[in-house]
Coordinates of N, CA, C and O in Angstrom, one line a residue:
X97 N 117.2 -37.8 111.8 CA 116.8 -36.7 112.6 C 117.8 -35.6 112.5 O 119.0 -35.7 112.6
X98 N 117.3 -34.4 112.2 CA 118.2 -33.2 112.0 C 118.2 -32.4 113.2 O 117.3 -32.3 114.0
X99 N 119.4 -31.8 113.5 CA 119.5 -30.9 114.6 C 119.1 -29.5 114.2 O 119.5 -29.0 113.2
X100 N 118.3 -28.8 115.0 CA 117.9 -27.5 114.7 C 119.1 -26.6 114.6 O 120.1 -26.7 115.3
X101 N 119.1 -25.6 113.7 CA 120.2 -24.7 113.5 C 120.4 -23.7 114.6 O 121.5 -23.2 114.8
X102 N 119.4 -23.4 115.4 CA 119.5 -22.4 116.5 C 118.4 -22.7 117.5 O 117.4 -23.4 117.2
X103 N 118.6 -22.1 118.7 CA 117.5 -22.2 119.7 C 116.2 -21.6 119.2 O 116.3 -20.5 118.7
X104 N 115.2 -22.3 119.3 CA 113.9 -21.8 118.8 C 113.5 -22.2 117.4 O 112.4 -21.9 117.0
X105 N 114.5 -22.8 116.7 CA 114.2 -23.2 115.3 C 113.0 -24.1 115.2 O 112.2 -24.0 114.3
X106 N 113.0 -25.1 116.1 CA 111.9 -26.1 116.2 C 110.6 -25.5 116.5 O 109.5 -26.0 116.1
X107 N 110.6 -24.3 117.1 CA 109.4 -23.6 117.4 C 109.0 -22.5 116.3 O 108.0 -21.8 116.5
X108 N 109.8 -22.4 115.3 CA 109.6 -21.5 114.2 C 110.0 -20.0 114.6 O 109.5 -19.1 114.0
X109 N 110.9 -19.9 115.6 CA 111.3 -18.6 116.0 C 112.6 -18.2 115.3 O 113.4 -19.0 114.9
X110 N 112.8 -16.9 115.1 CA 114.0 -16.4 114.4 C 115.3 -16.7 115.3 O 115.2 -16.9 116.5
X111 N 116.4 -16.6 114.6 CA 117.7 -16.9 115.3 C 118.1 -15.7 116.2 O 118.6 -15.9 117.3
X112 N 117.8 -14.5 115.8 CA 118.2 -13.3 116.6 C 117.2 -12.2 116.5 O 116.3 -12.2 115.6
X113 N 117.2 -11.3 117.4 CA 116.4 -10.1 117.3 C 115.0 -10.4 118.0 O 114.8 -11.4 118.6
X114 N 114.1 -9.4 117.8 CA 112.8 -9.6 118.4 C 112.1 -10.9 118.0 O 112.1 -11.2 116.8
X115 N 111.5 -11.6 118.9 CA 110.8 -12.8 118.6 C 111.7 -14.1 118.8 O 111.2 -15.2 118.8
X116 N 113.0 -13.8 119.0 CA 113.9 -15.0 119.2 C 113.9 -15.4 120.7 O 113.5 -14.6 121.5
X117 N 114.3 -16.6 120.9 CA 114.3 -17.1 122.3 C 115.2 -16.2 123.1 O 116.3 -15.9 122.7
X118 N 114.7 -15.8 124.3 CA 115.5 -14.9 125.1 C 116.7 -15.6 125.7 O 116.6 -16.8 126.1
X119 N 117.8 -14.9 125.8 CA 119.0 -15.5 126.5 C 118.7 -15.8 127.9 O 118.0 -15.1 128.6
X120 N 119.3 -16.9 128.4 CA 119.2 -17.4 129.7 C 119.6 -16.3 130.8 O 118.9 -16.1 131.8
X121 N 120.6 -15.6 130.5 CA 121.1 -14.6 131.5 C 120.1 -13.5 131.7 O 119.8 -13.1 132.8
X122 N 119.5 -13.0 130.6 CA 118.4 -12.0 130.7 C 117.2 -12.5 131.4 O 116.6 -11.7 132.2
X123 N 116.8 -13.7 131.2 CA 115.7 -14.3 131.9 C 116.0 -14.4 133.4 O 115.1 -14.1 134.2
X124 N 117.2 -14.8 133.7 CA 117.6 -14.9 135.2 C 117.6 -13.6 135.8 O 117.1 -13.4 137.0
X125 N 118.1 -12.5 135.2 CA 118.1 -11.2 135.8 C 116.6 -10.7 135.9 O 116.3 -10.1 136.9
X126 N 115.8 -11.0 134.9 CA 114.4 -10.6 135.0 C 113.7 -11.2 136.3 O 113.0 -10.6 137.0
X127 N 114.0 -12.5 136.5 CA 113.5 -13.2 137.7 C 114.0 -12.6 139.0 O 113.2 -12.4 139.9
X128 N 115.3 -12.2 139.0 CA 115.8 -11.6 140.2 C 115.2 -10.2 140.4 O 115.0 -9.8 141.6
X129 N 114.9 -9.4 139.4 CA 114.2 -8.2 139.5 C 112.9 -8.4 140.1 O 112.4 -7.7 141.0
X130 N 112.1 -9.3 139.5 CA 110.8 -9.6 140.1 C 110.8 -10.1 141.5 O 110.0 -9.6 142.3
X131 N 111.8 -10.9 141.9 CA 112.0 -11.4 143.2 C 112.3 -10.2 144.2 O 111.7 -10.1 145.3
X132 N 113.2 -9.3 143.8 CA 113.5 -8.2 144.6 C 112.3 -7.3 144.8 O 112.1 -6.8 145.9
X133 N 111.5 -7.1 143.8 CA 110.3 -6.2 143.9 C 109.3 -6.9 144.9 O 108.7 -6.2 145.7
X134 N 109.2 -8.2 144.8 CA 108.3 -8.9 145.7 C 108.8 -8.8 147.2 O 108.0 -8.7 148.1
X135 N 110.2 -8.9 147.3 CA 110.7 -8.7 148.7 C 110.5 -7.3 149.2 O 110.1 -7.1 150.4
X136 N 110.6 -6.3 148.4 CA 110.4 -4.9 148.8 C 108.9 -4.7 149.1 O 108.6 -4.0 150.1
X137 N 108.0 -5.2 148.4 CA 106.6 -5.1 148.7 C 106.3 -5.8 150.0 O 105.5 -5.3 150.9
X138 N 106.8 -7.0 150.2 CA 106.6 -7.7 151.5 C 107.2 -6.9 152.7 O 106.5 -6.9 153.7
X139 N 108.3 -6.3 152.5 CA 108.8 -5.5 153.6 C 108.0 -4.3 153.9 O 107.7 -3.9 155.0
X140 N 107.5 -3.6 152.8 CA 106.7 -2.4 152.9 C 105.3 -2.6 153.5 O 104.9 -1.8 154.3
X141 N 104.7 -3.6 153.0 CA 103.2 -3.8 153.4 C 103.0 -4.9 154.4 O 101.9 -4.9 155.0
X142 N 103.9 -5.8 154.6 CA 103.7 -6.9 155.5 C 104.7 -7.0 156.6 O 104.7 -8.0 157.4
X143 N 105.5 -6.0 156.8 CA 106.5 -6.0 157.9 C 107.5 -7.0 157.9 O 108.1 -7.3 158.9
X144 N 107.8 -7.6 156.7 CA 108.8 -8.6 156.6 C 110.2 -8.0 156.6 O 110.4 -6.9 156.1
X145 N 111.2 -8.7 157.1 CA 112.6 -8.2 157.0 C 113.2 -8.8 155.7 O 112.9 -9.9 155.3
X146 N 114.2 -8.0 155.2 CA 114.8 -8.5 153.9 C 115.5 -9.8 154.2 O 116.3 -10.0 155.2
X147 N 115.3 -10.8 153.4 CA 115.9 -12.1 153.5 C 115.4 -13.0 154.6 O 116.0 -14.0 154.9
X148 N 114.2 -12.6 155.1 CA 113.6 -13.4 156.2 C 113.4 -14.9 155.7 O 112.8 -15.0 154.6
X149 N 113.9 -15.8 156.4 CA 113.7 -17.2 156.0 C 113.0 -18.1 157.0 O 113.0 -19.3 156.8
X150 N 112.5 -17.5 158.0 CA 111.7 -18.3 159.0 C 110.4 -17.8 159.2 O 110.1 -16.6 159.0
X151 N 109.5 -18.7 159.7 CA 108.1 -18.2 159.9 C 107.3 -18.2 158.7 O 107.8 -18.3 157.6
X152 N 106.0 -18.1 158.9 CA 105.1 -18.1 157.7 C 105.3 -16.9 156.8 O 105.1 -16.9 155.6
X153 N 105.8 -15.8 157.4 CA 106.0 -14.5 156.6 C 107.1 -14.7 155.6 O 107.1 -14.0 154.6
X154 N 107.9 -15.7 155.7 CA 109.0 -16.0 154.7 C 108.4 -16.4 153.4 O 109.1 -16.2 152.3
X155 N 107.1 -16.8 153.3 CA 106.5 -17.2 152.1 C 105.7 -16.1 151.4 O 105.2 -16.2 150.3
X156 N 105.7 -14.9 152.0 CA 104.9 -13.8 151.4 C 105.6 -13.4 150.1 O 104.8 -13.2 149.1
X157 N 106.9 -13.2 150.0 CA 107.4 -12.8 148.7 C 107.1 -13.9 147.6 O 106.9 -13.5 146.4
X158 N 107.2 -15.1 148.0 CA 106.9 -16.2 147.0 C 105.4 -16.1 146.5 O 105.1 -16.2 145.4
X159 N 104.5 -15.8 147.5 CA 103.1 -15.6 147.1 C 102.9 -14.4 146.2 O 102.1 -14.5 145.3
X160 N 103.7 -13.4 146.5 CA 103.6 -12.2 145.6 C 104.1 -12.5 144.2 O 103.6 -12.0 143.2
X161 N 105.2 -13.3 144.2 CA 105.7 -13.6 142.8 C 104.7 -14.5 142.1 O 104.5 -14.3 140.9
X162 N 104.1 -15.4 142.8 CA 103.0 -16.2 142.1 C 101.9 -15.3 141.7 O 101.4 -15.4 140.5
X163 N 101.4 -14.4 142.5 CA 100.3 -13.5 142.1 C 100.7 -12.6 141.0 O 99.9 -12.4 140.0
X164 N 101.9 -12.1 141.0 CA 102.3 -11.2 139.9 C 102.3 -12.0 138.5 O 101.9 -11.5 137.5
X165 N 102.8 -13.2 138.6 CA 102.8 -14.0 137.3 C 101.4 -14.4 136.9 O 101.2 -14.4 135.7
X166 N 100.6 -14.7 137.9 CA 99.2 -15.1 137.5 C 98.4 -13.9 136.9 O 97.6 -14.1 136.1
X167 N 98.7 -12.7 137.4 CA 98.0 -11.5 136.9 C 98.6 -10.9 135.6 O 97.9 -10.6 134.7
X168 N 99.9 -10.9 135.5 CA 100.6 -10.2 134.4 C 100.8 -11.0 133.2 O 100.6 -10.5 132.1
X169 N 101.3 -12.2 133.4 CA 101.6 -13.1 132.2 C 100.4 -13.3 131.3 O 100.5 -13.1 130.1
X170 N 99.3 -13.8 131.8 CA 98.2 -14.0 130.8 C 97.5 -12.8 130.3 O 96.8 -12.8 129.2
X171 N 97.7 -11.6 130.9 CA 97.1 -10.4 130.4 C 98.0 -9.6 129.5 O 97.6 -9.2 128.4
X172 N 99.2 -9.3 129.9 CA 100.1 -8.5 129.1 C 101.3 -9.2 128.6 O 102.1 -8.7 127.9
X173 N 101.5 -10.5 129.1 CA 102.5 -11.3 128.6 C 103.9 -11.0 129.2 O 104.9 -11.5 128.7
X174 N 104.0 -10.2 130.2 CA 105.3 -9.8 130.8 C 105.1 -9.5 132.2 O 104.1 -8.9 132.6
X175 N 106.2 -9.7 133.0 CA 106.2 -9.2 134.4 C 107.1 -7.9 134.3 O 107.6 -7.5 133.3
X176 N 107.2 -7.3 135.5 CA 108.0 -6.1 135.5 C 109.4 -6.3 135.1 O 110.0 -5.6 134.3
X177 N 110.0 -7.4 135.6 CA 111.4 -7.8 135.3 C 111.5 -8.1 133.8 O 112.5 -7.6 133.2
X178 N 110.6 -8.8 133.2 CA 110.6 -9.1 131.8 C 110.6 -7.8 131.0 O 111.3 -7.6 130.0
X179 N 109.7 -6.9 131.4 CA 109.5 -5.6 130.7 C 110.8 -4.8 130.7 O 111.2 -4.3 129.7
X180 N 111.4 -4.7 131.9 CA 112.7 -4.0 132.0 C 113.8 -4.5 131.1 O 114.7 -3.8 130.6
X181 N 113.8 -5.8 130.9 CA 114.9 -6.5 130.2 C 114.5 -6.8 128.7 O 115.2 -7.5 128.0
X182 N 113.4 -6.3 128.3 CA 113.0 -6.5 126.9 C 112.6 -8.0 126.6 O 112.9 -8.5 125.5
X183 N 111.8 -8.6 127.5 CA 111.3 -10.0 127.3 C 109.8 -10.0 127.3 O 109.2 -9.1 127.8
X184 N 109.3 -11.1 126.8 CA 107.9 -11.4 126.7 C 107.6 -12.8 126.7 O 108.3 -13.6 126.1
X185 N 106.5 -13.3 127.4 CA 106.1 -14.7 127.4 C 105.0 -14.8 126.3 O 104.0 -14.1 126.4
X186 N 105.2 -15.8 125.4 CA 104.2 -16.0 124.4 C 103.9 -17.5 124.3 O 104.7 -18.3 124.7
X187 N 102.7 -17.8 123.9 CA 102.2 -19.1 123.7 C 102.8 -19.7 122.5 O 102.9 -19.0 121.5
X188 N 103.2 -20.9 122.5 CA 103.8 -21.6 121.3 C 102.7 -22.0 120.3 O 103.0 -22.2 119.1
X189 N 101.5 -22.1 120.8 CA 100.3 -22.4 120.0 C 99.8 -21.0 119.4 O 99.7 -20.1 120.1
X190 N 99.6 -21.0 118.1 CA 99.1 -19.7 117.5 C 100.2 -19.0 116.8 O 101.2 -19.5 116.3
X191 N 100.1 -17.6 116.8 CA 100.9 -16.8 115.9 C 102.2 -16.3 116.6 O 103.0 -15.6 116.1
X192 N 102.4 -16.7 117.9 CA 103.7 -16.4 118.6 C 103.7 -15.0 119.1 O 104.7 -14.5 119.5
X193 N 102.5 -14.3 119.2 CA 102.5 -12.9 119.7 C 101.6 -12.9 121.0 O 101.7 -11.9 121.7
X194 N 100.8 -13.9 121.2 CA 99.8 -13.8 122.3 C 100.4 -14.5 123.5 O 101.1 -15.5 123.4
X195 N 100.1 -13.9 124.7 CA 100.5 -14.6 125.9 C 99.7 -15.9 126.1 O 98.7 -16.1 125.6
X196 N 100.3 -16.8 127.0 CA 99.5 -18.0 127.3 C 98.2 -17.6 128.0 O 98.1 -16.6 128.7
X197 N 97.2 -18.5 127.9 CA 96.0 -18.3 128.6 C 96.1 -18.4 130.1 O 97.2 -18.8 130.6
X198 N 95.0 -18.2 130.8 CA 95.1 -18.2 132.2 C 95.5 -19.5 132.8 O 96.3 -19.6 133.7
X199 N 94.9 -20.6 132.3 CA 95.2 -21.9 132.8 C 96.7 -22.3 132.6 O 97.4 -22.7 133.5
X200 N 97.2 -22.1 131.4 CA 98.6 -22.3 131.1 C 99.5 -21.4 131.9 O 100.6 -21.8 132.4
X201 N 99.1 -20.2 132.1 CA 99.9 -19.2 132.8 C 99.9 -19.7 134.3 O 100.9 -19.5 135.0
X202 N 98.8 -20.2 134.8 CA 98.8 -20.7 136.2 C 99.8 -21.9 136.3 O 100.5 -22.0 137.3
X203 N 99.8 -22.8 135.4 CA 100.8 -23.9 135.4 C 102.2 -23.4 135.5 O 103.0 -23.8 136.3
X204 N 102.4 -22.4 134.6 CA 103.8 -21.8 134.5 C 104.1 -21.1 135.8 O 105.3 -21.3 136.3
X205 N 103.2 -20.4 136.4 CA 103.5 -19.6 137.7 C 103.8 -20.6 138.8 O 104.8 -20.4 139.6
X206 N 103.0 -21.6 139.0 CA 103.2 -22.5 140.1 C 104.5 -23.3 139.9 O 105.3 -23.4 140.9
X207 N 104.8 -23.8 138.7 CA 106.1 -24.5 138.5 C 107.3 -23.6 138.7 O 108.3 -24.0 139.2
X208 N 107.1 -22.3 138.3 CA 108.2 -21.3 138.4 C 108.5 -21.1 139.9 O 109.6 -21.1 140.3
X209 N 107.4 -21.0 140.7 CA 107.6 -20.8 142.2 C 108.2 -22.0 142.9 O 108.8 -21.9 143.9
X210 N 108.0 -23.2 142.3 CA 108.7 -24.4 142.8 C 110.2 -24.4 142.5 O 110.9 -25.2 143.1
X211 N 110.6 -23.6 141.6 CA 112.0 -23.3 141.2 C 112.7 -24.4 140.4 O 113.3 -24.2 139.4
X212 N 112.7 -25.6 141.0 CA 113.4 -26.7 140.3 C 113.0 -27.0 138.9 O 113.8 -27.2 138.0
X213 N 111.7 -27.0 138.6 CA 111.3 -27.3 137.2 C 111.8 -26.2 136.2 O 112.1 -26.5 135.1
X214 N 112.1 -25.0 136.7 CA 112.6 -24.0 135.8 C 114.1 -24.2 135.5 O 114.6 -23.7 134.5
X215 N 114.7 -25.0 136.3 CA 116.1 -25.4 136.1 C 116.3 -26.5 135.1 O 117.4 -26.7 134.6
X216 N 115.3 -27.3 134.9 CA 115.4 -28.4 133.9 C 115.0 -27.9 132.6 O 113.8 -27.6 132.3
X217 N 115.9 -27.9 131.6 CA 115.7 -27.2 130.3 C 115.9 -28.1 129.2 O 116.6 -29.1 129.3
X218 N 115.2 -27.8 128.1 CA 115.4 -28.5 126.8 C 116.4 -27.8 126.0 O 117.1 -26.8 126.4
X219 N 116.6 -28.2 124.7 CA 117.6 -27.6 123.8 C 117.3 -26.2 123.5 O 118.2 -25.4 123.1
X220 N 116.1 -25.7 123.6 CA 115.7 -24.3 123.4 C 115.8 -23.5 124.7 O 115.3 -22.4 124.7
X221 N 116.4 -24.1 125.7 CA 116.5 -23.5 127.1 C 115.1 -23.1 127.7 O 115.0 -22.2 128.5
X222 N 114.1 -23.9 127.3 CA 112.8 -23.7 127.9 C 112.7 -24.6 129.1 O 112.9 -25.8 129.0
X223 N 112.4 -24.1 130.3 CA 112.3 -24.9 131.5 C 111.0 -25.7 131.5 O 110.1 -25.4 130.6
X224 N 110.9 -26.6 132.4 CA 109.7 -27.4 132.5 C 108.4 -26.6 132.7 O 107.4 -26.9 132.2
X225 N 108.6 -25.4 133.4 CA 107.5 -24.5 133.6 C 107.0 -24.0 132.3 O 105.7 -23.8 132.1
X226 N 107.8 -23.6 131.4 CA 107.4 -23.1 130.1 C 106.9 -24.3 129.2 O 105.9 -24.1 128.4
X227 N 107.5 -25.4 129.3 CA 107.0 -26.6 128.5 C 105.6 -26.9 128.9 O 104.7 -27.2 128.1
X228 N 105.3 -27.0 130.2 CA 104.0 -27.3 130.7 C 103.0 -26.3 130.3 O 101.8 -26.6 130.0
X229 N 103.4 -25.0 130.3 CA 102.5 -23.9 129.9 C 102.4 -23.7 128.4 O 101.6 -22.9 127.9
X230 N 103.2 -24.5 127.6 CA 103.2 -24.4 126.2 C 103.6 -22.9 125.8 O 102.9 -22.3 125.0
X231 N 104.6 -22.4 126.5 CA 105.0 -21.0 126.3 C 106.5 -21.0 126.1 O 107.2 -21.9 126.3
X232 N 107.0 -19.8 125.7 CA 108.4 -19.5 125.5 C 108.6 -18.1 125.8 O 107.8 -17.2 125.5
X233 N 109.8 -17.7 126.4 CA 110.1 -16.3 126.7 C 111.0 -15.9 125.5 O 112.0 -16.5 125.1
X234 N 110.5 -14.8 124.8 CA 111.2 -14.3 123.7 C 111.6 -12.8 123.9 O 111.2 -12.2 124.8
X235 N 112.5 -12.4 123.1 CA 113.0 -11.0 123.1 C 112.0 -10.1 122.5 O 111.4 -10.4 121.5
X236 N 111.9 -8.9 123.0 CA 111.1 -7.8 122.4 C 111.9 -6.8 121.7 O 111.4 -6.0 120.9
X237 N 113.2 -6.8 121.9 CA 114.1 -5.8 121.3 C 115.4 -6.4 121.0 O 115.8 -7.5 121.5

């Protein structure tokens, strides 16, 4: 059994540059950007307070994060945070340029919102949410 030379080698991705596996730090910052936007939307439209952790309203930002991922990932392959940080979600099946389909994107979104599956990663730093969706987050620049 041989060890892949770089992250994404087993998936046929380049070592560096566009199309390479996105660095973990950039992916984390993209998620934080998306979360902050969901918090701001919840505050603006649903009267939630920043950082509210009690009551049913506390789940509004999480619902917005789920909705954003369900709408944006299967259609354009990127969330706002991904776009700002030069990232894109692509299906590992196919040519590596298409986003995952709706069903796979739904698996990914639900598992991402559960948070813990995203923390369990393989050698390519793909979380369980990406493995279940047969997707990978790659660099666009």
